[in-house]
mmCIF file of C-alpha atoms in Angstrom:
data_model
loop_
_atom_site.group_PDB
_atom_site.id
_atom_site.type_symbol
_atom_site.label_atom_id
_atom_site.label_comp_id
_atom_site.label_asym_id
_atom_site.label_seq_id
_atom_site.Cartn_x
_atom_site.Cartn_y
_atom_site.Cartn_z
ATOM 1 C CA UNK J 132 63.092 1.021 -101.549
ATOM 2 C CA UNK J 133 62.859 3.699 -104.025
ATOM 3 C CA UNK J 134 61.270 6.633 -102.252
ATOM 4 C CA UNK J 135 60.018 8.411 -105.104
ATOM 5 C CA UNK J 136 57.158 5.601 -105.796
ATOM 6 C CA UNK J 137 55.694 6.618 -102.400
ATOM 7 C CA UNK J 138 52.107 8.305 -102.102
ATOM 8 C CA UNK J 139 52.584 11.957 -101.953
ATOM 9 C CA UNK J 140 50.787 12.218 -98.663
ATOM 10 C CA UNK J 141 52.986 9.434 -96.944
ATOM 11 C CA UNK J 142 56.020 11.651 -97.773
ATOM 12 C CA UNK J 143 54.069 14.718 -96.531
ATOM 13 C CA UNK J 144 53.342 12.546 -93.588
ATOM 14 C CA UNK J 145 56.373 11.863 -92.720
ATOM 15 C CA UNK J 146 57.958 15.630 -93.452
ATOM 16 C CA UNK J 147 55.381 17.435 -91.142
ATOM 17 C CA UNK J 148 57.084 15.120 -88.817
ATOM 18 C CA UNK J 149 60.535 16.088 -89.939
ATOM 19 C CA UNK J 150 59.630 19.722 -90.097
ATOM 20 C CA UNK J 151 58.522 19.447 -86.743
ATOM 21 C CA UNK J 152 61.330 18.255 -84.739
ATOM 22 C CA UNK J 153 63.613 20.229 -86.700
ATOM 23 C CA UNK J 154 61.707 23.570 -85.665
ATOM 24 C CA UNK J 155 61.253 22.379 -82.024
ATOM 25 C CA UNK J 156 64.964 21.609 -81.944
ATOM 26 C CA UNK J 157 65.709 24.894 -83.238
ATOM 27 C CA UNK J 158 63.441 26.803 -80.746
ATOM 28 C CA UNK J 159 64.248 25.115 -77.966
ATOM 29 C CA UNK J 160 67.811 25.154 -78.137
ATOM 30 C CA UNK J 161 67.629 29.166 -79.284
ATOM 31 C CA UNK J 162 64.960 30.286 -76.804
ATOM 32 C CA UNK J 163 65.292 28.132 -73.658
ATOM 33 C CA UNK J 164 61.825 29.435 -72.258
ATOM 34 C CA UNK J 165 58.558 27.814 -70.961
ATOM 35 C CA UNK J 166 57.302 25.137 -72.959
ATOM 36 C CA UNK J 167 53.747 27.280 -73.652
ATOM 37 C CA UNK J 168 55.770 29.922 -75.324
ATOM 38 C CA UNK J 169 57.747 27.306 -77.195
ATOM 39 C CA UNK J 170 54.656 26.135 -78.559
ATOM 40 C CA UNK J 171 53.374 29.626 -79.893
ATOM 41 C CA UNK J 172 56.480 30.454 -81.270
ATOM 42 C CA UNK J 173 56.790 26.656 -83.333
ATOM 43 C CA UNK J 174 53.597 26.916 -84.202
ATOM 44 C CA UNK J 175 54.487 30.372 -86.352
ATOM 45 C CA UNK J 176 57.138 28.376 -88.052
ATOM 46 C CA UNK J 177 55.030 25.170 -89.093
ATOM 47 C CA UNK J 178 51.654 26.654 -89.840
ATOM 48 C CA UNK J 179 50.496 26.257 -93.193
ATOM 49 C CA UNK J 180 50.660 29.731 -94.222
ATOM 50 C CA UNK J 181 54.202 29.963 -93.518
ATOM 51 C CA UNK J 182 55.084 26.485 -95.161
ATOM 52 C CA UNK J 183 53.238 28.302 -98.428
ATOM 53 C CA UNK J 184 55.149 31.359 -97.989
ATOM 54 C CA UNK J 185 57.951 29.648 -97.547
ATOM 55 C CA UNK J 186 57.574 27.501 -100.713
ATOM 56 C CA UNK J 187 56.682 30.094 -102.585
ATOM 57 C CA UNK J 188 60.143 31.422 -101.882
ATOM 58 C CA UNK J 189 62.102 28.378 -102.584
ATOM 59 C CA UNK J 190 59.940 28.145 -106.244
ATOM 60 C CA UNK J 191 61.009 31.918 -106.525
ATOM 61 C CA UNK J 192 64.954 31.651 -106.079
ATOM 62 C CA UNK J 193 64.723 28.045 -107.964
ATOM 63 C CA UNK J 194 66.140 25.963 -104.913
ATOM 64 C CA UNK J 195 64.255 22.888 -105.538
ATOM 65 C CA UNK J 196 66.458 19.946 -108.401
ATOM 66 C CA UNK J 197 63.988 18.394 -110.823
ATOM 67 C CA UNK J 198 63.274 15.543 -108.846
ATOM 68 C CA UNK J 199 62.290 17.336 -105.932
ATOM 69 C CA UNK J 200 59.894 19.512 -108.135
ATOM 70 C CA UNK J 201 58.475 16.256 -109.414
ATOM 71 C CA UNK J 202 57.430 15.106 -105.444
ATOM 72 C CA UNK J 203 56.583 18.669 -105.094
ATOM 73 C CA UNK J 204 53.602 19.065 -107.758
ATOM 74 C CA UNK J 205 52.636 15.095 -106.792
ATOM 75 C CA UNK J 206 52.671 16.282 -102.955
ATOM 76 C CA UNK J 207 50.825 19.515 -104.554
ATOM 77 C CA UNK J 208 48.199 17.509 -106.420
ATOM 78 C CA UNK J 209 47.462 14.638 -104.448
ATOM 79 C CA UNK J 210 43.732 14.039 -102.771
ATOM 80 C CA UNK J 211 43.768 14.524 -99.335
ATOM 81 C CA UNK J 212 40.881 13.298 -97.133
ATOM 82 C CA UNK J 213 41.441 15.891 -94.391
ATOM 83 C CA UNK J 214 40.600 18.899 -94.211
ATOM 84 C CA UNK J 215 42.111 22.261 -93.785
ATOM 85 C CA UNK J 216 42.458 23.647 -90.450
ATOM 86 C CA UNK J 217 42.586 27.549 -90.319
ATOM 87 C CA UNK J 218 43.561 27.997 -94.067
ATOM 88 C CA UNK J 219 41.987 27.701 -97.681
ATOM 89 C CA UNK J 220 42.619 24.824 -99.884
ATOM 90 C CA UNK J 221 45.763 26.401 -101.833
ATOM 91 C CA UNK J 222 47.544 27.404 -98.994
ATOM 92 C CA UNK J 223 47.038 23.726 -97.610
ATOM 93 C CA UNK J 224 48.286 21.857 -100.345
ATOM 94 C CA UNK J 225 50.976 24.360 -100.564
ATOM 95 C CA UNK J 226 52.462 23.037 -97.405
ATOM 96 C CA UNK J 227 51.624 19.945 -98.316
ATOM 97 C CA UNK J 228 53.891 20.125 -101.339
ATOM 98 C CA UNK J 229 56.575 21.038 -99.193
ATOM 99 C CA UNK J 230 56.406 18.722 -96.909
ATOM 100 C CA UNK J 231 56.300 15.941 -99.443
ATOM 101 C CA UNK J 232 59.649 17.117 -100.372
ATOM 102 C CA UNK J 233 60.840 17.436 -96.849
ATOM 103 C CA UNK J 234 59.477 13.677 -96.209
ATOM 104 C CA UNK J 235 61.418 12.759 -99.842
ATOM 105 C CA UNK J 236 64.861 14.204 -98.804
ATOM 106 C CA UNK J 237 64.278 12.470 -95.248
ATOM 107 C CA UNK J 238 63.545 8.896 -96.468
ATOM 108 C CA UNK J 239 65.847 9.314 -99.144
ATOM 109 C CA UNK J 240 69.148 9.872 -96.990
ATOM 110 C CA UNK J 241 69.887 13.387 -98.397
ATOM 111 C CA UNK J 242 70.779 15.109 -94.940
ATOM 112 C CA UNK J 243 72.644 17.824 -96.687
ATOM 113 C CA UNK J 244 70.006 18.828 -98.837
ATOM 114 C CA UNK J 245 67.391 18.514 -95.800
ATOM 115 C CA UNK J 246 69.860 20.745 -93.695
ATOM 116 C CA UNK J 247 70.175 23.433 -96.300
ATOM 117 C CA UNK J 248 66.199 23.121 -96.937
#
């Protein structure tokens, strides 16, 4: 399957998922406290504000190959049908963006490139 033909928001999809288990491995396995204050502190990390911030970042130092810029502005672009929880609409497709990319690297078998992400 060629994973760059996917819709944008599948990829997303599928990276918010990514994200998450990556941050709640992280957390858990670095903080070893009370799930409740597991939560909080996850939640800082996946938020959409700080997926913005922390594409905005990435764009700054040039991280991202072609291709994954290409899945970025798609993920960027795309029409979602949801709407944004506690954030405006360019923050929110922001970290959508990202997590397009995230969901790209994930389906496309580039674990390196996810770890270093």
């Amino acid at each position: 399957m060629n994973v760059k033909l996917l819709n944008p928001l599948t990829l997303a999809y599928m990276g918010d998922a990514v994200l998450d288990q990556h941050v709640r491995e992280y957390i858990v396995l670095k903080l070893q406290s009370k799930p409740h204050r597991l939560h909080q502190v996850s939640k800082s990390y996946v938020s959409a504000k700080s997926q913005a911030k922390t594409l905005e970042y990435l764009l700054g130092i040039d991280w991202f190959t072609e291709e994954e810029l290409s899945v970025l502005k798609r993920g960027r672009n795309a029409k979602s049908y949801t709407k944004a929880k506690n954030t405006d609409i360019q923050t929110y497709r922001k970290s959508s963006a990202l997590e397009a990319v995230i969901g790209f690297l994930y389906l496309d078998h580039q674990s390196e490139r996810l770890e270093n992400l």
